[in-house]
XYZ file of C-alpha atoms in Angstrom:
738
model
C -24.836 -1.253 55.894
C -22.016 -1.191 53.313
C -19.419 -3.938 53.001
C -16.793 -1.540 51.685
C -15.688 1.741 53.303
C -13.266 4.113 51.534
C -11.497 6.658 53.752
C -9.179 9.619 53.185
C -7.439 10.068 56.569
C -6.634 13.524 58.031
C -5.572 15.922 56.591
C -5.548 17.056 52.947
C -7.601 20.112 51.945
C -10.172 22.248 53.699
C -12.001 23.498 50.610
C -12.542 20.406 48.495
C -12.254 16.628 48.838
C -9.102 14.907 47.714
C -10.435 12.974 44.686
C -8.903 9.504 45.115
C -11.879 7.836 46.822
C -14.278 9.559 44.408
C -12.284 8.110 41.491
C -12.406 4.649 43.071
C -16.112 4.886 43.854
C -16.791 5.947 40.263
C -14.933 2.866 39.054
C -16.782 0.587 41.484
C -20.071 1.928 40.103
C -19.141 0.488 36.706
C -18.859 -2.932 38.397
C -22.054 -2.521 40.434
C -20.035 -2.720 43.655
C -21.487 -0.627 46.477
C -19.155 1.418 48.682
C -19.351 4.308 51.117
C -16.660 6.986 51.182
C -15.685 9.579 53.775
C -13.160 12.369 54.100
C -12.202 11.883 57.723
C -10.096 15.043 57.610
C -12.898 17.543 57.051
C -15.065 15.780 59.627
C -12.309 16.080 62.245
C -11.728 19.748 61.385
C -15.436 20.554 61.723
C -15.636 18.708 65.042
C -12.529 20.441 66.412
C -13.340 23.924 65.126
C -16.789 24.148 66.659
C -18.168 25.653 69.859
C -18.161 22.248 71.543
C -14.763 21.291 70.146
C -12.970 24.441 71.255
C -14.683 24.371 74.654
C -13.469 20.809 75.136
C -9.985 21.719 73.924
C -9.600 24.691 76.254
C -10.991 22.769 79.233
C -9.683 19.225 78.768
C -6.047 19.876 79.504
C -4.048 21.614 82.172
C -2.983 24.131 79.574
C -0.035 26.357 80.339
C 0.900 28.321 77.219
C 4.538 29.340 77.184
C 4.624 31.991 74.492
C 2.990 35.388 74.758
C 0.906 34.521 71.704
C -0.339 31.285 73.273
C -1.194 33.091 76.487
C -3.172 35.712 74.554
C -5.248 33.083 72.717
C -5.883 31.212 75.977
C -7.013 34.445 77.631
C -9.378 35.097 74.710
C -10.841 31.575 74.710
C -14.387 32.793 75.316
C -14.112 35.073 72.273
C -12.986 32.152 70.128
C -15.711 29.839 71.463
C -18.428 32.425 70.842
C -17.344 33.214 67.256
C -16.122 29.879 65.873
C -19.456 28.494 64.618
C -20.272 31.725 62.786
C -16.822 31.887 61.197
C -16.954 28.271 59.979
C -20.456 28.821 58.617
C -19.238 31.931 56.772
C -16.300 30.020 55.290
C -18.768 27.343 54.150
C -20.591 30.055 52.187
C -23.666 29.984 54.421
C -23.452 33.413 56.078
C -22.125 35.850 53.452
C -23.467 38.861 55.366
C -20.970 38.161 58.158
C -18.249 39.511 55.856
C -19.208 43.082 56.755
C -18.863 42.411 60.465
C -15.551 40.609 60.032
C -14.100 43.432 57.914
C -15.412 46.149 60.222
C -13.097 44.890 62.954
C -13.579 44.044 66.643
C -15.472 40.864 65.792
C -12.650 38.336 65.475
C -10.152 37.930 68.318
C -6.708 38.674 66.898
C -3.353 37.117 67.769
C 0.045 37.013 66.044
C -1.148 36.065 62.561
C -2.862 39.427 62.256
C 0.436 41.273 62.702
C 1.147 40.787 58.998
C -1.851 42.963 58.143
C 0.212 46.131 58.504
C 2.176 45.119 55.429
C -0.848 43.613 53.660
C -3.189 46.597 53.621
C -2.205 47.458 50.060
C -3.459 44.064 48.898
C -6.966 44.666 50.167
C -7.456 47.349 47.573
C -7.754 44.606 44.958
C -9.752 42.200 47.114
C -13.513 42.221 47.364
C -15.293 42.351 50.693
C -15.938 38.588 50.753
C -12.310 37.754 49.939
C -10.969 40.157 52.536
C -13.262 38.610 55.157
C -12.140 35.112 54.117
C -8.538 36.182 54.510
C -9.158 37.605 57.991
C -11.101 34.499 58.998
C -8.218 32.366 57.731
C -5.771 34.280 59.937
C -8.117 33.654 62.862
C -8.057 29.895 62.178
C -4.284 29.941 61.792
C -3.983 31.607 65.208
C -5.971 28.727 66.670
C -3.774 26.266 64.777
C -0.673 27.878 66.308
C -2.224 27.442 69.755
C -2.991 23.772 69.085
C 0.601 23.160 67.948
C 1.979 24.908 71.041
C -0.323 23.469 73.685
C -2.245 20.460 72.375
C -0.512 18.570 69.560
C 2.777 19.617 67.975
C 1.993 17.518 64.897
C -1.188 19.392 63.931
C -1.545 21.114 60.570
C -4.609 21.985 58.454
C -3.380 20.114 55.381
C -1.129 17.537 57.048
C -0.758 15.702 60.325
C 2.494 14.360 61.801
C 4.061 14.806 58.364
C 7.605 14.470 59.732
C 6.861 10.821 60.645
C 6.147 9.991 57.019
C 8.886 11.948 55.268
C 12.006 9.964 54.366
C 11.100 7.294 56.919
C 13.520 4.583 55.723
C 12.775 2.807 59.014
C 9.344 2.170 60.527
C 10.757 2.566 64.062
C 9.842 6.194 64.743
C 6.285 5.898 63.471
C 5.823 2.547 65.221
C 7.038 3.998 68.524
C 4.723 6.999 68.119
C 1.792 4.626 67.668
C 2.569 2.987 71.032
C 2.039 6.322 72.820
C -1.272 7.467 74.221
C -3.714 8.876 71.672
C -3.706 12.650 71.299
C -6.638 15.057 71.540
C -6.840 15.069 67.723
C -6.642 11.266 67.650
C -9.556 10.960 70.046
C -11.767 13.101 67.804
C -10.656 11.138 64.728
C -11.242 7.720 66.267
C -14.659 8.617 67.674
C -15.871 9.713 64.224
C -14.363 6.555 62.729
C -16.049 4.373 65.374
C -19.437 5.949 64.672
C -19.063 5.357 60.935
C -17.977 1.736 61.327
C -20.870 0.971 63.673
C -23.278 2.559 61.203
C -21.850 1.000 58.011
C -20.633 -2.333 59.406
C -18.045 -2.756 56.641
C -16.046 -5.933 56.048
C -13.244 -4.174 54.159
C -11.907 -0.667 54.854
C -9.579 0.967 52.328
C -7.453 3.977 53.250
C -6.242 6.215 50.445
C -3.040 7.866 51.687
C -1.890 10.533 49.225
C 0.810 12.304 51.268
C 3.212 11.817 54.196
C 0.884 14.072 56.198
C -1.875 11.435 56.012
C 0.255 8.479 57.030
C 0.205 8.719 60.828
C -3.579 9.077 60.959
C -4.029 6.130 58.600
C -1.939 3.918 60.876
C -3.655 5.236 64.026
C -7.065 4.479 62.497
C -5.946 1.025 61.361
C -4.592 0.303 64.860
C -7.968 1.255 66.348
C -9.863 -0.961 63.880
C -7.626 -3.953 64.590
C -8.155 -3.532 68.340
C -11.907 -2.941 68.242
C -13.176 -4.541 65.020
C -10.719 -7.392 64.380
C -12.882 -9.105 61.750
C -12.571 -6.152 59.358
C -9.863 -6.369 56.670
C -7.837 -3.191 56.064
C -6.048 -2.055 52.908
C -3.932 0.971 51.977
C -3.360 2.536 48.573
C -2.706 5.995 47.165
C 0.126 8.359 46.358
C 2.233 7.707 49.466
C 2.576 3.925 49.126
C 2.903 4.305 45.337
C 6.031 6.414 45.720
C 7.411 5.499 49.135
C 6.561 1.896 50.025
C 7.803 0.062 46.948
C 10.606 -1.613 48.934
C 8.553 -2.448 52.023
C 10.109 -5.161 54.223
C 9.045 -4.444 57.818
C 6.403 -6.986 58.832
C 5.267 -4.804 61.754
C 3.365 -2.762 59.166
C 0.977 -5.705 58.857
C 0.000 -5.415 62.504
C -2.055 -2.502 61.139
C -2.845 -3.302 57.499
C -3.700 -6.555 55.759
C -2.913 -5.305 52.253
C -0.923 -2.454 50.697
C -1.420 -1.950 46.947
C 0.666 0.089 44.518
C -0.053 2.227 41.446
C -3.449 2.350 39.694
C -5.882 1.153 42.321
C -8.859 -0.076 40.310
C -7.842 -3.639 39.510
C -5.897 -4.292 42.768
C -8.947 -3.193 44.757
C -11.358 -5.220 42.648
C -9.276 -8.338 43.329
C -9.172 -7.549 47.059
C -12.945 -7.154 47.063
C -13.282 -10.492 45.302
C -10.990 -12.084 47.861
C -12.365 -10.454 51.036
C -16.059 -10.001 50.336
C -17.300 -12.483 47.755
C -18.317 -15.983 48.700
C -18.291 -17.780 46.416
C -15.580 -15.638 44.758
C -16.172 -13.975 41.423
C -15.154 -15.723 38.240
C -11.403 -16.102 37.975
C -10.792 -15.233 41.645
C -10.201 -18.251 43.859
C -10.027 -18.529 47.629
C -6.817 -19.694 49.303
C -6.654 -23.461 49.325
C -9.278 -23.847 46.608
C -7.686 -24.556 43.250
C -4.891 -22.267 42.125
C -3.301 -19.379 43.991
C -5.416 -16.295 44.725
C -4.720 -13.564 42.132
C -3.494 -10.181 43.386
C -2.277 -7.117 41.518
C 0.737 -5.173 42.872
C -0.149 -5.954 46.492
C 1.983 -6.453 49.615
C 0.686 -8.813 52.292
C 1.978 -11.026 55.075
C 2.329 -14.708 54.177
C 3.948 -17.281 56.487
C 5.010 -14.365 58.678
C 6.981 -12.791 55.815
C 6.240 -9.687 53.731
C 5.515 -10.790 50.174
C 4.669 -8.834 47.041
C 1.941 -10.449 44.939
C 1.495 -9.523 41.309
C 0.193 -12.771 39.886
C -3.055 -11.658 38.253
C -3.050 -11.931 34.484
C -5.823 -9.355 34.120
C -4.668 -6.091 32.491
C -5.278 -2.732 34.166
C -8.351 -0.830 33.099
C -8.089 1.820 30.395
C -8.954 5.360 31.387
C -12.089 5.239 29.267
C -13.282 2.280 31.364
C -12.842 3.611 34.899
C -16.045 5.634 35.020
C -16.855 9.142 36.243
C -15.680 10.129 39.731
C -18.540 9.864 42.233
C -18.578 12.443 45.046
C -21.692 11.101 46.749
C -21.453 10.521 50.540
C -18.922 13.353 50.900
C -20.047 16.449 52.810
C -19.728 18.776 49.833
C -21.641 21.648 51.460
C -19.453 21.604 54.579
C -15.996 22.230 53.156
C -14.521 25.590 54.076
C -12.909 28.088 51.719
C -9.868 29.887 53.057
C -7.545 32.530 51.606
C -4.080 32.370 53.104
C -2.468 35.200 51.140
C -3.972 37.960 49.045
C -3.058 36.463 45.692
C -5.835 35.424 43.292
C -3.875 32.493 41.865
C -2.878 31.101 45.258
C -6.481 31.218 46.399
C -7.441 28.621 43.764
C -5.881 25.875 45.885
C -7.758 26.767 49.059
C -10.821 28.807 48.063
C -13.915 27.316 46.439
C -15.083 23.788 45.690
C -13.537 22.137 42.647
C -14.570 18.942 40.924
C -11.293 17.172 40.192
C -10.723 15.317 36.933
C -7.762 14.062 34.913
C -7.347 14.669 31.190
C -4.693 11.995 30.801
C -3.066 9.284 32.872
C 0.653 9.994 33.233
C 2.747 12.703 31.594
C 3.054 13.101 27.813
C 6.546 14.605 28.263
C 7.944 12.248 30.916
C 11.604 13.345 30.685
C 12.261 15.783 33.569
C 15.253 14.488 35.505
C 13.949 15.557 38.943
C 10.592 13.770 38.433
C 9.488 10.198 39.288
C 9.394 9.268 35.616
C 10.178 5.609 36.337
C 6.839 5.120 38.128
C 3.593 4.153 36.431
C 1.707 7.302 37.448
C 4.139 9.321 35.299
C 5.467 6.958 32.628
C 2.227 5.280 31.498
C 0.694 8.038 29.390
C -2.881 7.502 28.259
C -5.156 10.417 27.294
C -8.944 10.315 27.447
C -11.134 11.312 24.485
C -12.418 14.870 24.779
C -16.056 13.817 24.415
C -15.733 11.333 27.296
C -14.088 14.006 29.440
C -16.829 16.545 28.811
C -19.459 13.844 29.401
C -17.856 13.341 32.822
C -17.884 17.081 33.454
C -21.613 17.210 32.753
C -22.242 14.217 35.025
C -20.295 15.847 37.868
C -22.141 19.154 37.460
C -25.426 17.247 37.730
C -24.241 15.375 40.823
C -22.443 18.122 42.769
C -24.136 21.300 41.543
C -20.644 22.758 41.028
C -19.319 23.814 37.626
C -15.718 24.448 38.700
C -13.083 21.910 37.590
C -9.460 21.382 38.506
C -7.733 19.042 36.060
C -5.033 17.499 38.223
C -2.756 16.244 35.443
C 1.012 16.160 35.786
C 0.928 18.232 32.601
C -2.232 18.558 30.530
C -1.549 17.851 26.819
C -2.091 20.992 24.683
C -3.814 19.096 21.841
C -6.267 17.493 24.262
C -6.854 20.820 26.029
C -7.794 22.265 22.625
C -10.277 19.469 21.907
C -11.804 19.706 25.398
C -12.210 23.479 24.982
C -13.892 23.027 21.591
C -16.218 20.375 23.020
C -17.164 22.627 25.948
C -18.017 25.430 23.531
C -19.965 23.129 21.197
C -22.147 22.031 24.107
C -22.567 25.618 25.268
C -21.434 24.636 28.768
C -20.726 27.308 31.353
C -17.756 26.006 33.346
C -14.664 27.337 35.106
C -11.487 25.294 34.975
C -7.740 25.323 35.547
C -4.886 22.861 35.217
C -1.141 22.177 35.193
C 0.841 22.530 31.954
C 4.299 22.614 30.422
C 5.250 26.029 29.052
C 5.701 24.787 25.518
C 5.378 26.636 22.227
C 2.133 24.819 21.333
C 0.375 27.387 23.535
C -0.050 30.042 20.867
C -2.038 33.200 21.474
C -4.953 31.694 19.512
C -4.990 28.491 21.576
C -4.901 30.532 24.792
C -7.819 32.622 23.487
C -9.771 29.420 22.855
C -8.983 28.028 26.320
C -10.123 31.258 27.933
C -13.359 31.239 25.925
C -14.102 27.719 27.196
C -13.758 28.774 30.830
C -10.053 28.302 31.615
C -9.056 30.858 34.251
C -5.557 29.763 35.278
C -2.634 27.464 34.554
C 0.327 26.402 36.634
C 3.569 25.133 35.182
C 7.202 24.520 36.018
C 9.741 27.130 35.028
C 11.914 25.377 37.655
C 15.377 26.953 37.494
C 15.224 29.985 35.205
C 18.535 29.119 33.557
C 18.845 27.691 30.068
C 21.852 25.542 31.069
C 19.968 23.971 33.963
C 16.701 23.643 32.029
C 18.663 21.575 29.512
C 20.151 19.458 32.325
C 16.659 18.982 33.771
C 15.472 17.982 30.260
C 12.576 20.365 30.650
C 12.333 20.901 26.920
C 11.839 24.671 27.202
C 13.951 27.821 27.369
C 13.426 30.907 29.525
C 12.604 32.923 26.382
C 9.989 30.367 25.370
C 8.446 30.409 28.857
C 8.224 34.205 28.686
C 6.425 34.087 25.324
C 3.957 31.409 26.469
C 3.172 33.190 29.739
C 2.571 36.333 27.685
C 0.033 34.472 25.512
C -1.834 33.202 28.566
C -1.767 36.560 30.335
C -2.952 38.515 27.292
C -5.882 36.126 26.930
C -6.882 36.737 30.563
C -5.611 33.435 32.031
C -3.615 33.714 35.271
C -0.208 32.018 35.371
C 1.480 30.367 38.351
C 5.035 29.100 38.043
C 6.767 26.442 40.106
C 10.326 27.577 40.726
C 13.280 25.540 41.938
C 16.604 26.297 43.554
C 19.442 24.018 44.588
C 19.372 21.712 41.551
C 22.624 19.679 41.331
C 25.558 21.696 39.935
C 23.596 24.966 40.282
C 25.992 27.784 41.124
C 25.328 30.813 43.311
C 25.512 32.982 40.195
C 22.810 30.868 38.525
C 20.564 31.183 41.588
C 20.831 34.966 41.514
C 20.396 35.107 37.735
C 17.336 32.876 38.067
C 15.866 35.299 40.612
C 16.490 38.183 38.192
C 14.652 36.317 35.421
C 11.713 35.792 37.767
C 11.781 39.454 38.818
C 11.559 40.556 35.191
C 8.723 38.121 34.408
C 6.671 39.570 37.270
C 7.611 43.177 36.542
C 6.577 42.928 32.903
C 3.322 41.314 34.039
C 3.395 37.893 32.371
C 3.604 35.951 35.666
C 1.023 36.508 38.399
C 2.058 33.907 40.958
C 4.869 31.550 41.870
C 6.424 29.387 44.532
C 10.066 28.497 45.207
C 10.836 24.859 46.092
C 14.256 23.647 47.172
C 15.317 20.700 45.029
C 14.611 17.330 46.633
C 16.191 14.177 45.236
C 13.783 11.256 44.960
C 14.587 7.584 44.565
C 12.553 7.113 41.376
C 13.871 10.107 39.397
C 16.843 10.050 37.014
C 18.827 12.203 39.471
C 18.110 9.684 42.232
C 18.819 6.636 40.074
C 21.931 8.024 38.324
C 23.187 10.500 40.920
C 26.823 10.349 39.816
C 25.878 11.866 36.433
C 24.490 14.915 38.245
C 27.372 15.487 40.637
C 25.610 14.463 43.847
C 26.493 11.880 46.479
C 23.437 10.130 47.990
C 23.304 9.191 51.669
C 21.329 5.965 51.604
C 20.170 4.055 54.658
C 18.876 0.507 54.707
C 15.300 0.545 53.385
C 12.725 -1.427 55.344
C 9.827 1.037 55.168
C 9.585 4.225 53.084
C 11.945 5.235 50.305
C 11.472 8.398 48.283
C 13.321 11.525 49.430
C 17.070 10.883 49.527
C 19.459 13.113 51.444
C 22.581 13.946 49.464
C 25.687 16.069 49.224
C 26.109 18.345 46.229
C 29.714 18.239 45.034
C 29.629 22.013 44.568
C 29.549 22.320 48.375
C 27.042 25.193 48.152
C 24.561 25.604 51.002
C 21.426 26.231 48.946
C 19.258 26.429 52.066
C 20.673 29.899 52.812
C 18.826 31.325 49.776
C 15.400 30.108 50.910
C 14.258 33.137 52.905
C 15.457 35.750 50.412
C 13.957 33.977 47.405
C 10.590 33.571 49.100
C 10.512 37.089 50.543
C 11.298 38.668 47.170
C 8.674 36.533 45.450
C 6.049 37.485 48.021
C 6.675 41.140 47.176
C 6.764 40.562 43.419
C 3.387 38.788 43.594
C 1.935 41.947 45.104
C 3.503 44.219 42.524
C 6.197 45.795 44.678
C 9.951 45.612 45.182
C 10.918 45.478 41.497
C 13.309 48.398 41.859
C 15.109 46.920 44.868
C 18.648 45.663 44.188
C 18.652 41.856 44.527
C 21.132 42.198 47.402
C 18.281 43.784 49.412
C 16.574 40.395 49.826
C 19.576 38.653 51.402
C 21.505 39.260 54.616
C 24.737 37.891 53.146
C 26.825 38.947 50.180
C 25.596 37.796 46.771
C 27.088 38.377 43.307
C 25.511 40.868 40.931
C 23.230 39.399 38.310
C 24.650 38.845 34.841
C 21.231 39.001 33.178
C 20.577 42.213 31.196
C 17.784 44.306 32.715
C 15.788 44.102 29.475
C 16.271 40.374 28.789
C 12.613 39.355 29.169
C 11.374 42.520 27.445
C 13.532 41.736 24.417
C 12.397 38.092 24.491
C 8.817 39.276 24.047
C 9.569 41.700 21.203
C 8.513 39.297 18.464
C 7.362 40.449 15.068
C 4.055 39.279 13.632
C 4.324 36.107 11.581
C 2.876 36.119 8.062
C 3.174 32.366 7.718
C 0.481 29.853 8.621
C 0.823 26.086 8.378
C -1.390 24.712 5.573
C -2.686 22.036 7.989
C -3.684 24.498 10.737
C -7.373 24.393 11.614
C -9.361 27.595 11.093
C -12.216 27.932 13.593
C -14.739 30.667 14.334
C -16.050 30.807 17.913
C -17.821 34.155 17.586
C -21.451 34.819 16.758
C -23.194 35.183 13.432
C -22.611 38.666 11.968
C -25.279 41.085 10.815
C -24.789 41.645 7.095
C -25.799 44.836 5.306
C -24.884 46.414 1.952
C -24.057 49.932 0.892
C -22.515 51.822 -2.005
C -19.184 53.633 -1.669
C -17.923 56.252 -4.150
C -14.246 56.950 -4.608
C -12.652 58.994 -7.381
C -15.933 59.052 -9.312
C -16.157 55.261 -9.147
C -18.894 53.349 -7.338
C -18.218 50.229 -5.286
C -20.738 47.761 -3.884
C -19.730 47.095 -0.284
C -20.730 44.738 2.507
C -20.693 45.694 6.189
C -20.387 42.914 8.761
C -21.374 43.814 12.326
C -20.255 41.478 15.137
C -21.712 41.632 18.626
C -19.210 40.173 21.093
C -19.863 40.059 24.850
C -18.160 43.354 25.607
C -17.807 45.119 22.286
C -19.220 45.707 18.817
C -16.913 45.262 15.833
C -17.559 46.259 12.256
C -15.633 45.463 9.105
C -16.273 46.529 5.530
C -15.363 44.492 2.452
C -16.177 44.400 -1.202
C -19.693 42.956 -1.533
C -18.692 39.555 -2.927
C -15.850 39.078 -0.441
C -18.203 40.027 2.387
C -20.730 37.400 1.270
C -17.929 34.838 0.943
C -16.656 35.636 4.457
C -20.125 35.244 6.011
C -20.457 31.860 4.314
C -16.943 30.886 5.489
C -17.688 31.809 9.095
C -20.703 29.511 8.954
C -18.564 26.660 7.568
C -15.852 27.048 10.228
C -18.227 27.754 13.094
C -17.659 25.895 16.348
C -21.015 24.175 15.733
C -19.772 22.383 12.631
C -18.592 18.787 13.133
C -15.675 19.196 10.717
C -13.258 22.124 10.628
C -11.422 23.467 7.600
C -7.669 23.767 7.268
C -5.869 26.926 6.230
C -5.087 25.284 2.870
C -8.787 24.484 2.309
C -9.850 28.031 3.174
C -7.199 29.406 0.812
C -8.302 27.106 -2.005
C -11.963 28.054 -1.507
C -11.120 31.773 -1.589
C -9.078 31.385 -4.760
C -12.002 29.850 -6.660
C -13.487 33.381 -6.746
C -10.760 35.890 -5.902
C -7.043 36.528 -6.100
C -4.287 37.249 -3.573
C -5.531 35.312 -0.536
C -2.519 36.236 1.630
C -3.191 39.946 1.156
C -6.804 39.348 2.218
C -5.990 37.016 5.147
C -3.416 39.305 6.743
C -5.452 42.457 6.177
C -6.639 44.802 8.909
C -10.219 43.518 8.563
C -9.311 39.869 9.179
C -6.929 40.829 11.995
C -9.823 42.547 13.756
C -11.802 39.282 13.512
C -8.901 37.439 15.140
C -9.487 39.579 18.213
C -13.071 38.354 18.602
C -12.905 34.663 17.773
C -11.292 33.799 14.423
C -8.661 31.260 15.484
C -5.808 29.434 13.801
C -5.180 26.219 15.745
């Protein structure tokens, strides 16, 4: 029995839990408040995609597929029923030997999703057997998903459910009307699992974390079921969707389903709700209605005297990030998530393949200026980093709890200085971890910093190039240029870190010429090899971004309805009159080819079935941007750090022009190579001593100015020594300037 139940409603991810409830449970642990959490989405998926689930699906309805594809899947139902348990088990990592059978063919039934394989064969040359089998098994699941959408439930999707009902829903009418209809096949599975959990846990308060529009319908359907069958239970909603969309909530029908809806950071609002709903007598400072002063709430909507009211009367401050505890993934079915590979791209697979512990380096965004972003909301504007030591402590705790050493830092943009300190801390503790995160492509990411990040276990970064046009990047207030992005992506790529770029088209005032020129920039970045992955998004105007709040300044005319429910995406007219939607297919098709290393020599016109202008970007623009000469200037305050091993030191005598020199040979054993450098004996001894002083193990690092001063106590011409061939060779194996 648990008084508090935390639920993520269907659907988010197949391969790893969405972290919101784990964050909340970690916080509750610091307050000694017990809670149980569940990812209802993965439980529904596993119930549906099982032998019993598919059998029930195929037999429960008078199914009459209309399309040829639907008819084929229906005809092959026995093949799907007989293979589904094995495929799910394989995707859970429990039957790796099945990969051979899957790849050999004639094991999986194949429908329309497999038709793309004719043009994908080239990709399998770079995929291992397990990855190829995962990709084929993913196509098999997507075929089944297509059948469900056609014949069972048009709203189904693996990572969203009835998303259209949550997107731009200024009125609650459509969703409310949908909830009056009979429950669907998917609903019935969802509600049965929910019923079982409630009867087992007997909670008094159930909290739904709703991160996306694609979770909203299920959250309301579950809340409706609880109200009808367990009326004594209080129900609350928090998470990304209400934080961004429900800030102007007025429709009191919402409170037929939920008792409370809280905004922004959830720790304190939830603690106050727990005090109010579960504690009798209430905790100190939290009073029941009618007893003393008014009950304190934090950023919470509720129904009072049959009116929607927003309560924010608590005087308690929100918790600092150092106080919220380590995310707690207990209760979640960590060994039952399934890894899928939708397309044969190693960067794309990070989102859907493998189990990642999710952490945040900093609350909010340290940049916080992009004009398309919700920078007016707390989750962006309130920037608060966490100390590196606390972060790495949390990493170690999560490894101990989950047995997984993979981490996805889900920051809006991870701060470069904090990334550096986290990497150093990981190396100091000799931790073996794999991690990736989101960044801004800013000049702080030098080749040395990227080398350090790679050494600490960073395998990939994703960042927004957005519109690859310097004029529009300035309008967006991105704070970068295309040339700068190219140089930074080169640093990451050369260090062995994959790079994914978010790309945008249709930004206000963007011309057709700028769209085509942006595509040419992207083509060159892929062709030269500094980008490995990307995704085009059409610009969407949101209510809490500068474009949404000051639309006239950006040449757009918003079409605003009366807001009684959700308010985020705003439809608008661009004064340019350009139909940006027409570029969608060509941009995405070209990118798909670029990601697989083909199509670079095609004229850009080839990707579009309508006339486009020729690009005005020189064919060697990115190449020239990367032709930078070596810098022989180092900031005096730069930290000098050695992350390599201790060298073997030996001495020998060298004769040249009848003169004898005492020499030192330093031999370095790196993971994949042996490096040797020779120096005059005294300089060699000095360098060995320096490497010990600036070793990663030392609590204090030396600056460039300190190293220079130390050198000059014994020798002359430090710059000639520092920029010599010998020192440059050390920079390739772990001598870093940060």
